[in-house]
PDB file of N, CA, C and O in Angstrom:
ATOM      1  N   MET A   1     -92.420  -6.433 -56.997  1.00 96.00           N
ATOM      2  CA  MET A   1     -91.111  -6.621 -56.434  1.00 96.00           C
ATOM      3  C   MET A   1     -90.883  -8.116 -56.218  1.00 96.00           C
ATOM      4  O   MET A   1     -91.829  -8.869 -56.022  1.00 96.00           O
ATOM      5  N   GLN A   2     -89.658  -8.526 -56.297  1.00 97.00           N
ATOM      6  CA  GLN A   2     -89.283  -9.911 -56.054  1.00 97.00           C
ATOM      7  C   GLN A   2     -88.861 -10.056 -54.586  1.00 97.00           C
ATOM      8  O   GLN A   2     -88.133  -9.216 -54.075  1.00 97.00           O
ATOM      9  N   ILE A   3     -89.353 -11.103 -53.934  1.00 97.00           N
ATOM     10  CA  ILE A   3     -88.959 -11.364 -52.552  1.00 97.00           C
ATOM     11  C   ILE A   3     -88.462 -12.800 -52.435  1.00 97.00           C
ATOM     12  O   ILE A   3     -88.944 -13.689 -53.132  1.00 97.00           O
ATOM     13  N   GLU A   4     -87.476 -12.992 -51.566  1.00 97.00           N
ATOM     14  CA  GLU A   4     -86.966 -14.328 -51.275  1.00 97.00           C
ATOM     15  C   GLU A   4     -87.627 -14.812 -49.993  1.00 97.00           C
ATOM     16  O   GLU A   4     -87.566 -14.139 -48.966  1.00 97.00           O
ATOM     17  N   VAL A   5     -88.279 -15.972 -50.090  1.00 97.00           N
ATOM     18  CA  VAL A   5     -89.023 -16.504 -48.961  1.00 97.00           C
ATOM     19  C   VAL A   5     -88.617 -17.951 -48.722  1.00 97.00           C
ATOM     20  O   VAL A   5     -88.572 -18.751 -49.656  1.00 97.00           O
ATOM     21  N   LYS A   6     -88.356 -18.255 -47.460  1.00 96.00           N
ATOM     22  CA  LYS A   6     -88.014 -19.615 -47.080  1.00 96.00           C
ATOM     23  C   LYS A   6     -89.305 -20.403 -46.865  1.00 96.00           C
ATOM     24  O   LYS A   6     -90.205 -19.965 -46.161  1.00 96.00           O
ATOM     25  N   GLU A   7     -89.413 -21.579 -47.501  1.00 93.00           N
ATOM     26  CA  GLU A   7     -90.548 -22.467 -47.290  1.00 93.00           C
ATOM     27  C   GLU A   7     -90.268 -23.182 -45.972  1.00 93.00           C
ATOM     28  O   GLU A   7     -89.295 -23.939 -45.882  1.00 93.00           O
ATOM     29  N   PRO A   8     -91.059 -22.939 -44.914  1.00 94.00           N
ATOM     30  CA  PRO A   8     -90.727 -23.442 -43.584  1.00 94.00           C
ATOM     31  C   PRO A   8     -90.562 -24.962 -43.476  1.00 94.00           C
ATOM     32  O   PRO A   8     -89.668 -25.428 -42.787  1.00 94.00           O
ATOM     33  N   ALA A   9     -91.391 -25.719 -44.150  1.00 90.00           N
ATOM     34  CA  ALA A   9     -91.354 -27.172 -44.008  1.00 90.00           C
ATOM     35  C   ALA A   9     -90.091 -27.793 -44.597  1.00 90.00           C
ATOM     36  O   ALA A   9     -89.562 -28.760 -44.060  1.00 90.00           O
ATOM     37  N   THR A  10     -89.600 -27.221 -45.702  1.00 91.00           N
ATOM     38  CA  THR A  10     -88.454 -27.824 -46.389  1.00 91.00           C
ATOM     39  C   THR A  10     -87.182 -26.998 -46.290  1.00 91.00           C
ATOM     40  O   THR A  10     -86.103 -27.492 -46.551  1.00 91.00           O
ATOM     41  N   GLY A  11     -87.336 -25.718 -45.997  1.00 90.00           N
ATOM     42  CA  GLY A  11     -86.184 -24.814 -45.991  1.00 90.00           C
ATOM     43  C   GLY A  11     -85.814 -24.327 -47.379  1.00 90.00           C
ATOM     44  O   GLY A  11     -84.855 -23.576 -47.538  1.00 90.00           O
ATOM     45  N   ALA A  12     -86.597 -24.736 -48.393  1.00 92.00           N
ATOM     46  CA  ALA A  12     -86.312 -24.319 -49.772  1.00 92.00           C
ATOM     47  C   ALA A  12     -86.510 -22.818 -49.919  1.00 92.00           C
ATOM     48  O   ALA A  12     -87.415 -22.234 -49.327  1.00 92.00           O
ATOM     49  N   LEU A  13     -85.653 -22.198 -50.693  1.00 94.00           N
ATOM     50  CA  LEU A  13     -85.736 -20.770 -50.946  1.00 94.00           C
ATOM     51  C   LEU A  13     -86.570 -20.535 -52.200  1.00 94.00           C
ATOM     52  O   LEU A  13     -86.294 -21.105 -53.258  1.00 94.00           O
ATOM     53  N   LEU A  14     -87.618 -19.732 -52.076  1.00 95.00           N
ATOM     54  CA  LEU A  14     -88.500 -19.427 -53.195  1.00 95.00           C
ATOM     55  C   LEU A  14     -88.359 -17.962 -53.567  1.00 95.00           C
ATOM     56  O   LEU A  14     -88.259 -17.096 -52.693  1.00 95.00           O
ATOM     57  N   LEU A  15     -88.397 -17.686 -54.846  1.00 97.00           N
ATOM     58  CA  LEU A  15     -88.396 -16.317 -55.345  1.00 97.00           C
ATOM     59  C   LEU A  15     -89.827 -16.022 -55.799  1.00 97.00           C
ATOM     60  O   LEU A  15     -90.317 -16.614 -56.760  1.00 97.00           O
ATOM     61  N   LEU A  16     -90.504 -15.134 -55.070  1.00 98.00           N
ATOM     62  CA  LEU A  16     -91.900 -14.838 -55.335  1.00 98.00           C
ATOM     63  C   LEU A  16     -92.052 -13.398 -55.805  1.00 98.00           C
ATOM     64  O   LEU A  16     -91.253 -12.529 -55.461  1.00 98.00           O
ATOM     65  N   ASP A  17     -93.102 -13.156 -56.562  1.00 98.00           N
ATOM     66  CA  ASP A  17     -93.435 -11.811 -57.005  1.00 98.00           C
ATOM     67  C   ASP A  17     -94.512 -11.269 -56.067  1.00 98.00           C
ATOM     68  O   ASP A  17     -95.505 -11.955 -55.786  1.00 98.00           O
ATOM     69  N   ALA A  18     -94.330 -10.075 -55.552  1.00 98.00           N
ATOM     70  CA  ALA A  18     -95.291  -9.448 -54.644  1.00 98.00           C
ATOM     71  C   ALA A  18     -95.689  -8.090 -55.217  1.00 98.00           C
ATOM     72  O   ALA A  18     -94.833  -7.253 -55.478  1.00 98.00           O
ATOM     73  N   ARG A  19     -96.986  -7.903 -55.414  1.00 97.00           N
ATOM     74  CA  ARG A  19     -97.488  -6.653 -55.992  1.00 97.00           C
ATOM     75  C   ARG A  19     -98.648  -6.136 -55.150  1.00 97.00           C
ATOM     76  O   ARG A  19     -99.495  -6.914 -54.729  1.00 97.00           O
ATOM     77  N   THR A  20     -98.688  -4.819 -54.952  1.00 97.00           N
ATOM     78  CA  THR A  20     -99.831  -4.240 -54.251  1.00 97.00           C
ATOM     79  C   THR A  20    -101.069  -4.395 -55.126  1.00 97.00           C
ATOM     80  O   THR A  20    -100.988  -4.361 -56.366  1.00 97.00           O
ATOM     81  N   GLU A  21    -102.201  -4.592 -54.456  1.00 96.00           N
ATOM     82  CA  GLU A  21    -103.450  -4.811 -55.188  1.00 96.00           C
ATOM     83  C   GLU A  21    -104.621  -4.459 -54.285  1.00 96.00           C
ATOM     84  O   GLU A  21    -104.528  -4.553 -53.061  1.00 96.00           O
ATOM     85  N   LYS A  22    -105.717  -4.082 -54.905  1.00 95.00           N
ATOM     86  CA  LYS A  22    -106.972  -3.902 -54.193  1.00 95.00           C
ATOM     87  C   LYS A  22    -107.880  -5.041 -54.640  1.00 95.00           C
ATOM     88  O   LYS A  22    -108.117  -5.224 -55.840  1.00 95.00           O
ATOM     89  N   TYR A  23    -108.379  -5.806 -53.677  1.00 90.00           N
ATOM     90  CA  TYR A  23    -109.191  -6.993 -53.967  1.00 90.00           C
ATOM     91  C   TYR A  23    -110.425  -6.936 -53.070  1.00 90.00           C
ATOM     92  O   TYR A  23    -110.294  -6.873 -51.847  1.00 90.00           O
ATOM     93  N   GLU A  24    -111.593  -6.912 -53.679  1.00 90.00           N
ATOM     94  CA  GLU A  24    -112.861  -6.845 -52.941  1.00 90.00           C
ATOM     95  C   GLU A  24    -112.836  -5.755 -51.875  1.00 90.00           C
ATOM     96  O   GLU A  24    -113.241  -5.959 -50.729  1.00 90.00           O
ATOM     97  N   GLY A  25    -112.310  -4.582 -52.243  1.00 92.00           N
ATOM     98  CA  GLY A  25    -112.293  -3.437 -51.355  1.00 92.00           C
ATOM     99  C   GLY A  25    -111.167  -3.415 -50.344  1.00 92.00           C
ATOM    100  O   GLY A  25    -111.055  -2.469 -49.566  1.00 92.00           O
ATOM    101  N   MET A  26    -110.321  -4.437 -50.328  1.00 91.00           N
ATOM    102  CA  MET A  26    -109.207  -4.502 -49.381  1.00 91.00           C
ATOM    103  C   MET A  26    -107.898  -4.212 -50.095  1.00 91.00           C
ATOM    104  O   MET A  26    -107.692  -4.655 -51.220  1.00 91.00           O
ATOM    105  N   HIS A  27    -107.025  -3.470 -49.427  1.00 95.00           N
ATOM    106  CA  HIS A  27    -105.685  -3.208 -49.955  1.00 95.00           C
ATOM    107  C   HIS A  27    -104.734  -4.224 -49.344  1.00 95.00           C
ATOM    108  O   HIS A  27    -104.727  -4.439 -48.132  1.00 95.00           O
ATOM    109  N   GLY A  28    -103.935  -4.862 -50.198  1.00 96.00           N
ATOM    110  CA  GLY A  28    -102.983  -5.857 -49.725  1.00 96.00           C
ATOM    111  C   GLY A  28    -101.957  -6.168 -50.787  1.00 96.00           C
ATOM    112  O   GLY A  28    -101.630  -5.317 -51.620  1.00 96.00           O
ATOM    113  N   MET A  29    -101.486  -7.395 -50.768  1.00 97.00           N
ATOM    114  CA  MET A  29    -100.439  -7.831 -51.695  1.00 97.00           C
ATOM    115  C   MET A  29    -100.870  -9.117 -52.397  1.00 97.00           C
ATOM    116  O   MET A  29    -101.363 -10.054 -51.756  1.00 97.00           O
ATOM    117  N   ARG A  30    -100.658  -9.146 -53.693  1.00 97.00           N
ATOM    118  CA  ARG A  30    -100.854 -10.368 -54.489  1.00 97.00           C
ATOM    119  C   ARG A  30     -99.500 -11.046 -54.540  1.00 97.00           C
ATOM    120  O   ARG A  30     -98.507 -10.483 -55.001  1.00 97.00           O
ATOM    121  N   ILE A  31     -99.432 -12.276 -54.047  1.00 98.00           N
ATOM    122  CA  ILE A  31     -98.201 -13.064 -54.033  1.00 98.00           C
ATOM    123  C   ILE A  31     -98.306 -14.114 -55.123  1.00 98.00           C
ATOM    124  O   ILE A  31     -99.250 -14.914 -55.138  1.00 98.00           O
ATOM    125  N   ARG A  32     -97.339 -14.110 -56.039  1.00 97.00           N
ATOM    126  CA  ARG A  32     -97.385 -15.024 -57.186  1.00 97.00           C
ATOM    127  C   ARG A  32     -96.157 -15.928 -57.187  1.00 97.00           C
ATOM    128  O   ARG A  32     -95.025 -15.464 -57.081  1.00 97.00           O
ATOM    129  N   HIS A  33     -96.428 -17.229 -57.304  1.00 91.00           N
ATOM    130  CA  HIS A  33     -95.360 -18.227 -57.428  1.00 91.00           C
ATOM    131  C   HIS A  33     -94.840 -18.233 -58.866  1.00 91.00           C
ATOM    132  O   HIS A  33     -95.557 -17.816 -59.791  1.00 91.00           O
ATOM    133  N   PRO A  34     -93.632 -18.737 -59.083  1.00 87.00           N
ATOM    134  CA  PRO A  34     -93.097 -18.812 -60.453  1.00 87.00           C
ATOM    135  C   PRO A  34     -93.990 -19.616 -61.405  1.00 87.00           C
ATOM    136  O   PRO A  34     -94.003 -19.362 -62.602  1.00 87.00           O
ATOM    137  N   ASN A  35     -94.771 -20.583 -60.864  1.00 91.00           N
ATOM    138  CA  ASN A  35     -95.635 -21.401 -61.723  1.00 91.00           C
ATOM    139  C   ASN A  35     -96.927 -20.670 -62.113  1.00 91.00           C
ATOM    140  O   ASN A  35     -97.757 -21.217 -62.823  1.00 91.00           O
ATOM    141  N   GLY A  36     -97.119 -19.439 -61.620  1.00 91.00           N
ATOM    142  CA  GLY A  36     -98.280 -18.645 -61.987  1.00 91.00           C
ATOM    143  C   GLY A  36     -99.398 -18.625 -60.964  1.00 91.00           C
ATOM    144  O   GLY A  36    -100.270 -17.773 -61.019  1.00 91.00           O
ATOM    145  N   SER A  37     -99.407 -19.579 -60.030  1.00 93.00           N
ATOM    146  CA  SER A  37    -100.455 -19.566 -59.012  1.00 93.00           C
ATOM    147  C   SER A  37    -100.232 -18.383 -58.075  1.00 93.00           C
ATOM    148  O   SER A  37     -99.107 -17.895 -57.918  1.00 93.00           O
ATOM    149  N   SER A  38    -101.324 -17.892 -57.482  1.00 95.00           N
ATOM    150  CA  SER A  38    -101.196 -16.721 -56.623  1.00 95.00           C
ATOM    151  C   SER A  38    -102.233 -16.749 -55.518  1.00 95.00           C
ATOM    152  O   SER A  38    -103.213 -17.497 -55.572  1.00 95.00           O
ATOM    153  N   PHE A  39    -102.012 -15.877 -54.527  1.00 96.00           N
ATOM    154  CA  PHE A  39    -102.970 -15.668 -53.463  1.00 96.00           C
ATOM    155  C   PHE A  39    -102.839 -14.228 -52.996  1.00 96.00           C
ATOM    156  O   PHE A  39    -101.839 -13.567 -53.265  1.00 96.00           O
ATOM    157  N   PHE A  40    -103.875 -13.748 -52.321  1.00 97.00           N
ATOM    158  CA  PHE A  40    -103.942 -12.367 -51.884  1.00 97.00           C
ATOM    159  C   PHE A  40    -103.862 -12.327 -50.363  1.00 97.00           C
ATOM    160  O   PHE A  40    -104.556 -13.079 -49.680  1.00 97.00           O
ATOM    161  N   ILE A  41    -103.005 -11.438 -49.827  1.00 96.00           N
ATOM    162  CA  ILE A  41    -102.857 -11.314 -48.381  1.00 96.00           C
ATOM    163  C   ILE A  41    -103.063  -9.856 -47.960  1.00 96.00           C
ATOM    164  O   ILE A  41    -102.812  -8.940 -48.735  1.00 96.00           O
ATOM    165  N   VAL A  42    -103.554  -9.697 -46.725  1.00 95.00           N
ATOM    166  CA  VAL A  42    -103.759  -8.357 -46.164  1.00 95.00           C
ATOM    167  C   VAL A  42    -103.190  -8.336 -44.747  1.00 95.00           C
ATOM    168  O   VAL A  42    -103.177  -9.358 -44.060  1.00 95.00           O
ATOM    169  N   PRO A  43    -102.727  -7.153 -44.314  1.00 92.00           N
ATOM    170  CA  PRO A  43    -102.267  -7.044 -42.931  1.00 92.00           C
ATOM    171  C   PRO A  43    -103.459  -6.839 -41.995  1.00 92.00           C
ATOM    172  O   PRO A  43    -104.298  -5.982 -42.232  1.00 92.00           O
ATOM    173  N   LYS A  44    -103.551  -7.688 -40.961  1.00 90.00           N
ATOM    174  CA  LYS A  44    -104.618  -7.574 -39.962  1.00 90.00           C
ATOM    175  C   LYS A  44    -104.037  -7.881 -38.599  1.00 90.00           C
ATOM    176  O   LYS A  44    -103.377  -8.913 -38.427  1.00 90.00           O
ATOM    177  N   ALA A  45    -104.280  -7.015 -37.657  1.00 89.00           N
ATOM    178  CA  ALA A  45    -103.861  -7.224 -36.263  1.00 89.00           C
ATOM    179  C   ALA A  45    -102.377  -7.551 -36.158  1.00 89.00           C
ATOM    180  O   ALA A  45    -101.988  -8.449 -35.410  1.00 89.00           O
ATOM    181  N   GLY A  46    -101.547  -6.866 -36.940  1.00 87.00           N
ATOM    182  CA  GLY A  46    -100.104  -7.047 -36.847  1.00 87.00           C
ATOM    183  C   GLY A  46     -99.541  -8.266 -37.551  1.00 87.00           C
ATOM    184  O   GLY A  46     -98.371  -8.589 -37.387  1.00 87.00           O
ATOM    185  N   ALA A  47    -100.357  -8.967 -38.341  1.00 89.00           N
ATOM    186  CA  ALA A  47     -99.882 -10.150 -39.075  1.00 89.00           C
ATOM    187  C   ALA A  47    -100.532 -10.180 -40.456  1.00 89.00           C
ATOM    188  O   ALA A  47    -101.569  -9.555 -40.682  1.00 89.00           O
ATOM    189  N   TRP A  48     -99.915 -10.887 -41.368  1.00 91.00           N
ATOM    190  CA  TRP A  48    -100.488 -11.054 -42.704  1.00 91.00           C
ATOM    191  C   TRP A  48    -101.462 -12.216 -42.682  1.00 91.00           C
ATOM    192  O   TRP A  48    -101.198 -13.255 -42.078  1.00 91.00           O
ATOM    193  N   ARG A  49    -102.593 -12.036 -43.363  1.00 92.00           N
ATOM    194  CA  ARG A  49    -103.641 -13.057 -43.426  1.00 92.00           C
ATOM    195  C   ARG A  49    -104.067 -13.254 -44.881  1.00 92.00           C
ATOM    196  O   ARG A  49    -104.140 -12.296 -45.647  1.00 92.00           O
ATOM    197  N   SER A  50    -104.391 -14.500 -45.213  1.00 92.00           N
ATOM    198  CA  SER A  50    -104.934 -14.794 -46.529  1.00 92.00           C
ATOM    199  C   SER A  50    -106.329 -14.186 -46.612  1.00 92.00           C
ATOM    200  O   SER A  50    -107.113 -14.285 -45.672  1.00 92.00           O
ATOM    201  N   ALA A  51    -106.645 -13.555 -47.740  1.00 93.00           N
ATOM    202  CA  ALA A  51    -107.923 -12.868 -47.862  1.00 93.00           C
ATOM    203  C   ALA A  51    -108.730 -13.314 -49.074  1.00 93.00           C
ATOM    204  O   ALA A  51    -109.744 -12.719 -49.389  1.00 93.00           O
ATOM    205  N   ASP A  52    -108.306 -14.364 -49.754  1.00 90.00           N
ATOM    206  CA  ASP A  52    -109.056 -14.803 -50.930  1.00 90.00           C
ATOM    207  C   ASP A  52    -109.393 -16.295 -50.870  1.00 90.00           C
ATOM    208  O   ASP A  52    -109.469 -16.975 -51.877  1.00 90.00           O
ATOM    209  N   ASP A  53    -109.607 -16.800 -49.666  1.00 84.00           N
ATOM    210  CA  ASP A  53    -110.033 -18.185 -49.424  1.00 84.00           C
ATOM    211  C   ASP A  53    -108.998 -19.241 -49.789  1.00 84.00           C
ATOM    212  O   ASP A  53    -109.327 -20.411 -49.889  1.00 84.00           O
ATOM    213  N   HIS A  54    -107.760 -18.845 -50.013  1.00 86.00           N
ATOM    214  CA  HIS A  54    -106.692 -19.826 -50.212  1.00 86.00           C
ATOM    215  C   HIS A  54    -106.078 -20.143 -48.859  1.00 86.00           C
ATOM    216  O   HIS A  54    -105.781 -19.228 -48.096  1.00 86.00           O
ATOM    217  N   HIS A  55    -105.885 -21.417 -48.572  1.00 90.00           N
ATOM    218  CA  HIS A  55    -105.199 -21.763 -47.329  1.00 90.00           C
ATOM    219  C   HIS A  55    -103.704 -21.548 -47.540  1.00 90.00           C
ATOM    220  O   HIS A  55    -103.122 -22.060 -48.500  1.00 90.00           O
ATOM    221  N   VAL A  56    -103.109 -20.777 -46.658  1.00 91.00           N
ATOM    222  CA  VAL A  56    -101.673 -20.531 -46.703  1.00 91.00           C
ATOM    223  C   VAL A  56    -101.143 -20.816 -45.311  1.00 91.00           C
ATOM    224  O   VAL A  56    -101.675 -20.311 -44.318  1.00 91.00           O
ATOM    225  N   ASP A  57    -100.112 -21.647 -45.223  1.00 92.00           N
ATOM    226  CA  ASP A  57     -99.508 -22.002 -43.948  1.00 92.00           C
ATOM    227  C   ASP A  57     -99.134 -20.738 -43.171  1.00 92.00           C
ATOM    228  O   ASP A  57     -98.496 -19.837 -43.732  1.00 92.00           O
ATOM    229  N   PRO A  58     -99.524 -20.644 -41.895  1.00 92.00           N
ATOM    230  CA  PRO A  58     -99.225 -19.442 -41.103  1.00 92.00           C
ATOM    231  C   PRO A  58     -97.731 -19.117 -41.012  1.00 92.00           C
ATOM    232  O   PRO A  58     -97.351 -17.933 -41.022  1.00 92.00           O
ATOM    233  N   GLU A  59     -96.871 -20.127 -40.939  1.00 94.00           N
ATOM    234  CA  GLU A  59     -95.427 -19.862 -40.890  1.00 94.00           C
ATOM    235  C   GLU A  59     -94.930 -19.310 -42.228  1.00 94.00           C
ATOM    236  O   GLU A  59     -94.056 -18.450 -42.256  1.00 94.00           O
ATOM    237  N   PHE A  60     -95.494 -19.797 -43.324  1.00 94.00           N
ATOM    238  CA  PHE A  60     -95.141 -19.289 -44.642  1.00 94.00           C
ATOM    239  C   PHE A  60     -95.578 -17.824 -44.769  1.00 94.00           C
ATOM    240  O   PHE A  60     -94.828 -16.983 -45.261  1.00 94.00           O
ATOM    241  N   LEU A  61     -96.784 -17.510 -44.271  1.00 94.00           N
ATOM    242  CA  LEU A  61     -97.247 -16.128 -44.270  1.00 94.00           C
ATOM    243  C   LEU A  61     -96.331 -15.233 -43.438  1.00 94.00           C
ATOM    244  O   LEU A  61     -96.029 -14.108 -43.827  1.00 94.00           O
ATOM    245  N   ALA A  62     -95.879 -15.744 -42.299  1.00 94.00           N
ATOM    246  CA  ALA A  62     -94.956 -14.980 -41.459  1.00 94.00           C
ATOM    247  C   ALA A  62     -93.670 -14.689 -42.218  1.00 94.00           C
ATOM    248  O   ALA A  62     -93.144 -13.565 -42.167  1.00 94.00           O
ATOM    249  N   ASN A  63     -93.159 -15.681 -42.938  1.00 96.00           N
ATOM    250  CA  ASN A  63     -91.933 -15.488 -43.718  1.00 96.00           C
ATOM    251  C   ASN A  63     -92.146 -14.478 -44.846  1.00 96.00           C
ATOM    252  O   ASN A  63     -91.267 -13.655 -45.128  1.00 96.00           O
ATOM    253  N   ILE A  64     -93.306 -14.525 -45.479  1.00 96.00           N
ATOM    254  CA  ILE A  64     -93.608 -13.545 -46.527  1.00 96.00           C
ATOM    255  C   ILE A  64     -93.612 -12.145 -45.916  1.00 96.00           C
ATOM    256  O   ILE A  64     -93.037 -11.207 -46.479  1.00 96.00           O
ATOM    257  N   GLY A  65     -94.236 -12.001 -44.761  1.00 94.00           N
ATOM    258  CA  GLY A  65     -94.256 -10.709 -44.086  1.00 94.00           C
ATOM    259  C   GLY A  65     -92.866 -10.198 -43.769  1.00 94.00           C
ATOM    260  O   GLY A  65     -92.560  -9.020 -43.979  1.00 94.00           O
ATOM    261  N   LEU A  66     -92.008 -11.074 -43.269  1.00 95.00           N
ATOM    262  CA  LEU A  66     -90.628 -10.680 -42.973  1.00 95.00           C
ATOM    263  C   LEU A  66     -89.908 -10.233 -44.244  1.00 95.00           C
ATOM    264  O   LEU A  66     -89.175  -9.245 -44.241  1.00 95.00           O
ATOM    265  N   ALA A  67     -90.129 -10.956 -45.341  1.00 96.00           N
ATOM    266  CA  ALA A  67     -89.498 -10.589 -46.616  1.00 96.00           C
ATOM    267  C   ALA A  67     -90.019  -9.241 -47.099  1.00 96.00           C
ATOM    268  O   ALA A  67     -89.251  -8.407 -47.586  1.00 96.00           O
ATOM    269  N   LEU A  68     -91.329  -8.994 -46.979  1.00 95.00           N
ATOM    270  CA  LEU A  68     -91.906  -7.719 -47.399  1.00 95.00           C
ATOM    271  C   LEU A  68     -91.352  -6.562 -46.576  1.00 95.00           C
ATOM    272  O   LEU A  68     -91.219  -5.446 -47.077  1.00 95.00           O
ATOM    273  N   GLU A  69     -91.021  -6.821 -45.316  1.00 93.00           N
ATOM    274  CA  GLU A  69     -90.448  -5.796 -44.442  1.00 93.00           C
ATOM    275  C   GLU A  69     -88.962  -5.578 -44.696  1.00 93.00           C
ATOM    276  O   GLU A  69     -88.346  -4.707 -44.091  1.00 93.00           O
ATOM    277  N   GLY A  70     -88.373  -6.408 -45.567  1.00 94.00           N
ATOM    278  CA  GLY A  70     -86.951  -6.273 -45.875  1.00 94.00           C
ATOM    279  C   GLY A  70     -86.049  -6.869 -44.811  1.00 94.00           C
ATOM    280  O   GLY A  70     -84.863  -6.540 -44.753  1.00 94.00           O
ATOM    281  N   ARG A  71     -86.588  -7.759 -43.998  1.00 94.00           N
ATOM    282  CA  ARG A  71     -85.801  -8.386 -42.939  1.00 94.00           C
ATOM    283  C   ARG A  71     -84.848  -9.422 -43.532  1.00 94.00           C
ATOM    284  O   ARG A  71     -85.027  -9.910 -44.647  1.00 94.00           O
ATOM    285  N   LYS A  72     -83.842  -9.794 -42.769  1.00 94.00           N
ATOM    286  CA  LYS A  72     -82.834 -10.761 -43.211  1.00 94.00           C
ATOM    287  C   LYS A  72     -83.459 -12.140 -43.405  1.00 94.00           C
ATOM    288  O   LYS A  72     -84.327 -12.549 -42.641  1.00 94.00           O
ATOM    289  N   LEU A  73     -82.969 -12.853 -44.395  1.00 92.00           N
ATOM    290  CA  LEU A  73     -83.438 -14.206 -44.674  1.00 92.00           C
ATOM    291  C   LEU A  73     -83.238 -15.119 -43.463  1.00 92.00           C
ATOM    292  O   LEU A  73     -84.056 -15.997 -43.190  1.00 92.00           O
ATOM    293  N   SER A  74     -82.183 -14.885 -42.703  1.00 92.00           N
ATOM    294  CA  SER A  74     -81.901 -15.710 -41.525  1.00 92.00           C
ATOM    295  C   SER A  74     -82.975 -15.566 -40.442  1.00 92.00           C
ATOM    296  O   SER A  74     -83.083 -16.416 -39.561  1.00 92.00           O
ATOM    297  N   GLU A  75     -83.794 -14.518 -40.497  1.00 94.00           N
ATOM    298  CA  GLU A  75     -84.858 -14.312 -39.515  1.00 94.00           C
ATOM    299  C   GLU A  75     -86.120 -15.104 -39.859  1.00 94.00           C
ATOM    300  O   GLU A  75     -87.016 -15.228 -39.019  1.00 94.00           O
ATOM    301  N   GLN A  76     -86.192 -15.647 -41.062  1.00 94.00           N
ATOM    302  CA  GLN A  76     -87.374 -16.391 -41.466  1.00 94.00           C
ATOM    303  C   GLN A  76     -87.400 -17.771 -40.809  1.00 94.00           C
ATOM    304  O   GLN A  76     -86.362 -18.362 -40.521  1.00 94.00           O
ATOM    305  N   ILE A  77     -88.617 -18.268 -40.598  1.00 90.00           N
ATOM    306  CA  ILE A  77     -88.850 -19.561 -39.954  1.00 90.00           C
ATOM    307  C   ILE A  77     -88.430 -20.683 -40.886  1.00 90.00           C
ATOM    308  O   ILE A  77     -88.787 -20.696 -42.060  1.00 90.00           O
ATOM    309  N   GLY A  78     -87.699 -21.635 -40.347  1.00 84.00           N
ATOM    310  CA  GLY A  78     -87.317 -22.827 -41.096  1.00 84.00           C
ATOM    311  C   GLY A  78     -87.224 -24.005 -40.148  1.00 84.00           C
ATOM    312  O   GLY A  78     -86.622 -23.895 -39.094  1.00 84.00           O
ATOM    313  N   ARG A  79     -87.882 -25.080 -40.486  1.00 74.00           N
ATOM    314  CA  ARG A  79     -87.850 -26.270 -39.628  1.00 74.00           C
ATOM    315  C   ARG A  79     -86.620 -27.131 -39.880  1.00 74.00           C
ATOM    316  O   ARG A  79     -86.364 -28.057 -39.164  1.00 74.00           O
ATOM    317  N   HIS A  80     -85.907 -26.829 -40.962  1.00 60.00           N
ATOM    318  CA  HIS A  80     -84.702 -27.612 -41.319  1.00 60.00           C
ATOM    319  C   HIS A  80     -83.490 -26.724 -41.256  1.00 60.00           C
ATOM    320  O   HIS A  80     -83.501 -25.590 -41.492  1.00 60.00           O
TER     321      HIS A  80
END
């Protein structure tokens, strides 16, 4: 599925691909940027967490979670 995510530091709108995946025994979502890079996230303790050793900004992860939940773009974190 395609999700619209606000990049918190710049306010830029990104169109990301999100697919369910099982990675090292964990069920979560593979998030892929248009340039092909990706990272894997899992829900833990009510928040999304990176699960494949990629550093992902916590505010960006929060915005991805909001997008996955189908929340309004205006609810996403933006510093600008």
